[in-house]
């Protein structure tokens, strides 16, 4: 049995095990591969990672709060990981831990069209926002970054590119991405983020990285305004599909992964 896991805290609500195991089942690999969730405290992260290869694990996903630690524990990091400063996928090879970041490519794959030339607003400045900003800049979008704590959006812009913005006029953007954690604990996005009641419009693409078991309030408002939306499950599926391909070398069965992630 080749074992995989998502390492995080909290991790019990992660949909990655259902999604990845659905992919193994769809390809008839469920007798050979198994994916599970492991709750890991920050001060235990390195010890746990180093113990995994000896227990039959060949790789892992890394989620909040370990995405920067994943970079430090790795012996080899991809160029994308170095530039974004965070990793979400590990591969264990004999004597070597390799780190990848599939958040950026997963985000781009989930978009309805390539964002070249688009004016984009990224909300947030954590690891998720860094991957989104990096991906958009690589595709030659114009990126502006708003964050509750402005110092962090300034650091993001210095490290990755784009311009910090204090009071964005959300209406003016072609693409708006919520890469904050707002909505995860049922916060009101219109209270916490720089979004008015009439924030969205027809012709925009609005992405919410947060998934909390149903359409988010932010995406409901975007749909009502006629915008095209991408939800957090699609983002999860696309980053998971890229990780699946890294581990197995097989094309990921996207529909099975969507069904698994949505609990269907
Ligand atoms: P991740 O790695 O998943 O991006 P993170 O680094 O903890 O996680 O980042 C969380 C993001 O959500 C940050 O941009 C954070 O803003 P701060 O930098 O000001 O902390 C943002 N965030 C969390 N709660 C928020 C809230 N209630 N209102 C606005 N932004 C919030």
Coordinates of C-alpha atoms and ligand atoms in Angstrom, one line a residue:
X1 CA 0.0 0.0 0.0
X2 CA 1.4 3.4 -1.0
X3 CA 0.2 5.9 1.6
X4 CA -0.4 9.6 1.2
X5 CA -1.8 12.2 3.7
X6 CA -2.8 15.8 4.2
X7 CA -0.9 17.3 7.1
X8 CA -2.6 20.3 8.8
X9 CA -4.3 21.7 11.9
X10 CA -7.2 21.6 11.9
X11 CA -7.5 19.0 9.3
X12 CA -10.5 16.8 10.2
X13 CA -12.8 18.7 7.9
X14 CA -10.5 18.4 4.9
X15 CA -12.1 17.1 1.8
X16 CA -8.8 16.0 0.3
X17 CA -9.0 12.3 1.6
X18 CA -12.5 11.8 0.0
X19 CA -11.3 13.5 -3.2
X20 CA -8.1 11.6 -3.6
X21 CA -9.5 8.3 -2.6
X22 CA -12.3 8.8 -5.1
X23 CA -9.6 9.3 -7.8
X24 CA -7.9 6.0 -6.8
X25 CA -11.2 4.1 -6.8
X26 CA -12.1 5.6 -10.3
X27 CA -8.8 4.3 -11.7
X28 CA -9.0 0.9 -9.9
X29 CA -6.0 1.8 -7.7
X30 CA -7.8 1.8 -4.3
X31 CA -6.0 -1.5 -3.4
X32 CA -2.6 0.1 -4.0
X33 CA -3.0 3.7 -2.8
X34 CA -4.6 5.3 0.3
X35 CA -4.9 8.9 1.3
X36 CA -5.7 10.0 4.9
X37 CA -5.7 13.2 7.1
X38 CA -3.2 13.6 9.9
X39 CA -3.5 16.4 12.4
X40 CA -0.1 17.8 13.1
X41 CA 0.9 20.5 15.7
X42 CA 3.3 23.1 14.3
X43 CA 6.1 22.1 16.7
X44 CA 5.7 18.5 15.6
X45 CA 5.7 19.1 11.9
X46 CA 9.3 18.2 11.0
X47 CA 9.4 15.1 13.3
X48 CA 6.1 13.8 11.8
X49 CA 7.2 14.4 8.2
X50 CA 10.5 12.6 8.7
X51 CA 8.7 9.6 10.3
X52 CA 6.3 9.2 7.3
X53 CA 8.5 7.5 4.7
X54 CA 9.3 4.7 7.2
X55 CA 5.5 4.1 7.6
X56 CA 4.9 3.6 3.9
X57 CA 4.1 7.2 2.9
X58 CA 5.3 8.2 -0.5
X59 CA 4.0 11.8 -0.3
X60 CA 1.8 14.4 1.4
X61 CA -0.2 17.5 1.0
X62 CA 0.6 20.3 3.4
X63 CA -2.0 22.8 4.5
X64 CA -2.5 25.5 7.1
X65 CA -0.4 26.3 9.1
X66 CA 2.5 24.3 7.6
X67 CA 3.1 25.6 4.1
X68 CA 6.2 27.5 4.9
X69 CA 7.6 24.8 7.2
X70 CA 7.1 22.4 4.2
X71 CA 9.7 24.4 2.4
X72 CA 12.3 24.2 5.2
X73 CA 11.9 20.4 5.6
X74 CA 12.5 19.7 1.9
X75 CA 15.9 18.8 0.4
X76 CA 14.9 19.9 -3.1
X77 CA 12.3 22.6 -3.9
X78 CA 10.9 23.5 -7.2
X79 CA 11.5 26.9 -8.8
X80 CA 7.8 27.8 -8.2
X81 CA 8.1 26.9 -4.5
X82 CA 11.1 29.1 -4.1
X83 CA 9.4 32.1 -5.8
X84 CA 6.1 31.8 -3.9
X85 CA 7.8 30.9 -0.6
X86 CA 5.4 28.1 0.2
X87 CA 4.9 24.4 -0.7
X88 CA 1.7 22.3 -0.6
X89 CA 2.9 19.0 -2.0
X90 CA 5.7 16.7 -0.8
X91 CA 7.2 13.7 -2.5
X92 CA 9.2 11.2 -0.4
X93 CA 12.0 9.5 -2.3
X94 CA 14.7 7.4 -0.6
X95 CA 16.8 9.8 1.4
X96 CA 15.2 12.9 -0.3
X97 CA 12.1 15.1 0.3
X98 CA 11.0 17.1 -2.7
X99 CA 8.6 20.0 -2.4
X100 CA 6.2 21.4 -5.0
X101 CA 3.5 24.0 -5.1
X102 CA 0.3 23.1 -7.0
X103 CA -1.8 25.9 -5.7
X104 CA -0.7 28.3 -8.4
X105 CA -1.2 26.0 -11.3
X106 CA -4.5 24.7 -9.8
X107 CA -5.8 28.2 -9.5
X108 CA -5.0 28.9 -13.1
X109 CA -6.6 25.7 -14.3
X110 CA -9.8 26.5 -12.4
X111 CA -10.3 29.9 -14.2
X112 CA -12.8 29.9 -17.1
X113 CA -10.2 31.7 -19.3
X114 CA -6.6 32.7 -19.2
X115 CA -6.2 36.0 -17.3
X116 CA -3.7 37.6 -19.7
X117 CA -4.3 41.3 -19.7
X118 CA -7.0 41.2 -17.0
X119 CA -7.0 43.7 -14.1
X120 CA -7.1 41.5 -11.0
X121 CA -7.8 42.2 -7.3
X122 CA -6.3 39.7 -4.8
X123 CA -7.8 39.9 -1.3
X124 CA -5.4 38.6 1.3
X125 CA -1.6 38.3 1.7
X126 CA -1.0 34.8 3.2
X127 CA 0.4 31.7 1.5
X128 CA -2.8 31.3 -0.6
X129 CA -2.7 34.9 -1.8
X130 CA 1.0 34.6 -2.7
X131 CA 0.3 31.6 -4.9
X132 CA -2.6 33.4 -6.6
X133 CA -0.7 36.6 -7.2
X134 CA 2.3 34.7 -8.6
X135 CA 0.1 32.7 -11.0
X136 CA -1.7 35.8 -12.2
X137 CA 1.6 37.8 -12.8
X138 CA 3.1 34.8 -14.7
X139 CA 0.0 35.0 -17.0
X140 CA 0.6 38.7 -17.5
X141 CA -2.5 39.9 -15.6
X142 CA -2.2 43.3 -13.7
X143 CA -2.3 42.5 -10.0
X144 CA -3.4 44.7 -7.1
X145 CA -3.4 43.3 -3.5
X146 CA -5.6 44.3 -0.6
X147 CA -5.0 43.0 2.9
X148 CA -6.5 43.7 6.3
X149 CA -2.9 44.2 7.5
X150 CA -1.4 46.5 4.9
X151 CA 2.2 45.7 5.8
X152 CA 1.7 42.1 4.6
X153 CA 0.4 43.2 1.2
X154 CA 3.4 45.5 0.9
X155 CA 5.7 42.5 1.6
X156 CA 3.8 40.4 -0.9
X157 CA 4.3 43.0 -3.6
X158 CA 8.0 43.4 -2.8
X159 CA 8.6 39.6 -2.9
X160 CA 6.3 38.6 -5.8
X161 CA 5.1 41.7 -7.6
X162 CA 1.9 43.5 -8.1
X163 CA 0.8 46.7 -6.3
X164 CA -0.7 47.1 -2.8
X165 CA -4.1 48.8 -2.8
X166 CA -5.8 50.4 0.3
X167 CA -9.4 51.1 -0.9
X168 CA -10.1 49.0 -4.1
X169 CA -13.0 49.8 -6.2
X170 CA -14.1 46.2 -6.7
X171 CA -16.4 47.1 -9.6
X172 CA -13.4 48.1 -11.7
X173 CA -11.7 44.7 -11.8
X174 CA -12.1 41.9 -14.4
X175 CA -11.1 39.3 -11.8
X176 CA -11.6 39.3 -8.0
X177 CA -10.1 36.6 -5.8
X178 CA -10.9 36.0 -2.2
X179 CA -7.7 34.4 -0.9
X180 CA -8.3 35.4 2.7
X181 CA -9.8 32.9 5.2
X182 CA -13.0 35.1 5.5
X183 CA -16.0 32.9 5.3
X184 CA -14.4 29.8 6.8
X185 CA -15.8 30.6 10.2
X186 CA -19.0 32.1 8.7
X187 CA -17.7 35.7 8.9
X188 CA -19.6 38.2 6.8
X189 CA -17.4 39.0 3.7
X190 CA -19.2 42.4 3.3
X191 CA -18.2 43.3 6.9
X192 CA -14.6 42.0 6.8
X193 CA -13.5 42.7 3.2
X194 CA -13.6 45.9 1.2
X195 CA -16.8 44.9 -0.6
X196 CA -20.0 46.9 -0.7
X197 CA -23.5 45.6 -1.3
X198 CA -23.1 46.4 -5.1
X199 CA -19.6 45.1 -5.3
X200 CA -19.9 42.9 -8.4
X201 CA -21.0 43.2 -12.0
X202 CA -21.8 41.3 -15.1
X203 CA -18.6 40.3 -17.0
X204 CA -16.4 39.8 -13.9
X205 CA -14.9 36.6 -12.8
X206 CA -15.1 36.1 -9.0
X207 CA -13.2 33.4 -7.2
X208 CA -13.6 32.4 -3.6
X209 CA -10.8 30.0 -2.3
X210 CA -12.8 29.4 0.9
X211 CA -15.1 26.4 0.9
X212 CA -17.4 25.9 3.8
X213 CA -20.0 23.4 2.6
X214 CA -22.2 25.4 0.3
X215 CA -22.2 28.5 -1.9
X216 CA -20.4 31.3 -0.1
X217 CA -22.2 34.6 0.6
X218 CA -19.5 36.3 -1.6
X219 CA -20.2 34.0 -4.6
X220 CA -24.0 34.3 -4.1
X221 CA -23.7 38.0 -4.4
X222 CA -21.4 37.6 -7.5
X223 CA -23.9 35.3 -9.2
X224 CA -26.8 37.7 -8.4
X225 CA -24.8 40.4 -10.2
X226 CA -24.2 38.3 -13.3
X227 CA -20.6 37.5 -12.7
X228 CA -18.9 34.2 -13.5
X229 CA -17.8 32.4 -10.3
X230 CA -15.3 29.7 -9.3
X231 CA -15.7 28.2 -5.9
X232 CA -13.2 26.8 -3.4
X233 CA -14.0 23.2 -4.2
X234 CA -13.0 23.7 -7.9
X235 CA -9.7 25.3 -6.6
X236 CA -9.2 22.3 -4.2
X237 CA -9.9 19.8 -7.0
X238 CA -7.4 21.5 -9.4
X239 CA -4.5 21.7 -6.9
X240 CA -5.3 18.1 -5.8
X241 CA -5.4 16.9 -9.4
X242 CA -1.9 18.4 -10.1
X243 CA -0.6 16.7 -6.9
X244 CA -2.2 13.4 -7.9
X245 CA -0.3 13.6 -11.2
X246 CA 3.0 14.3 -9.5
X247 CA 2.6 11.3 -7.1
X248 CA 1.1 8.7 -9.5
X249 CA 2.3 9.9 -13.0
X250 CA -1.3 9.4 -14.2
X251 CA -3.8 11.8 -15.7
X252 CA -6.2 12.8 -12.8
X253 CA -9.9 11.7 -13.1
X254 CA -11.3 15.2 -12.5
X255 CA -15.0 14.3 -12.4
X256 CA -14.4 11.6 -9.8
X257 CA -12.4 14.0 -7.8
X258 CA -15.1 16.7 -8.0
X259 CA -17.7 14.2 -6.8
X260 CA -15.5 13.0 -4.0
X261 CA -14.7 16.6 -2.9
X262 CA -18.4 17.6 -3.0
X263 CA -19.3 14.5 -1.0
X264 CA -21.4 13.1 -3.9
Ligands
LIG1 P1 -3.1 31.1 4.1 O1 -1.7 30.6 4.1 O2 -4.2 30.1 4.0 O3 -3.3 32.2 3.1 P2 -2.8 32.9 6.3 O4 -1.3 33.2 6.0 O5 -3.2 32.7 7.8 O6 -3.4 31.7 5.6 O7 -3.6 34.2 5.7 C1 -4.9 34.4 6.0 C2 -5.3 35.7 5.3 O8 -6.7 35.9 5.6 C3 -4.6 36.9 5.6 O9 -4.5 37.7 4.5 C4 -5.5 37.5 6.7 O10 -5.3 38.9 6.9 P3 -4.1 39.5 7.9 O11 -2.8 39.4 7.2 O12 -4.6 40.9 8.2 O13 -4.2 38.6 9.1 C5 -6.8 37.3 6.1 N1 -7.9 37.3 7.1 C6 -8.2 36.5 8.1 N2 -9.2 36.8 8.8 C7 -9.6 38.0 8.2 C8 -10.7 38.9 8.5 N3 -11.6 38.7 9.5 N4 -10.8 40.0 7.7 C9 -9.9 40.3 6.7 N5 -8.9 39.4 6.4 C10 -8.8 38.3 7.2

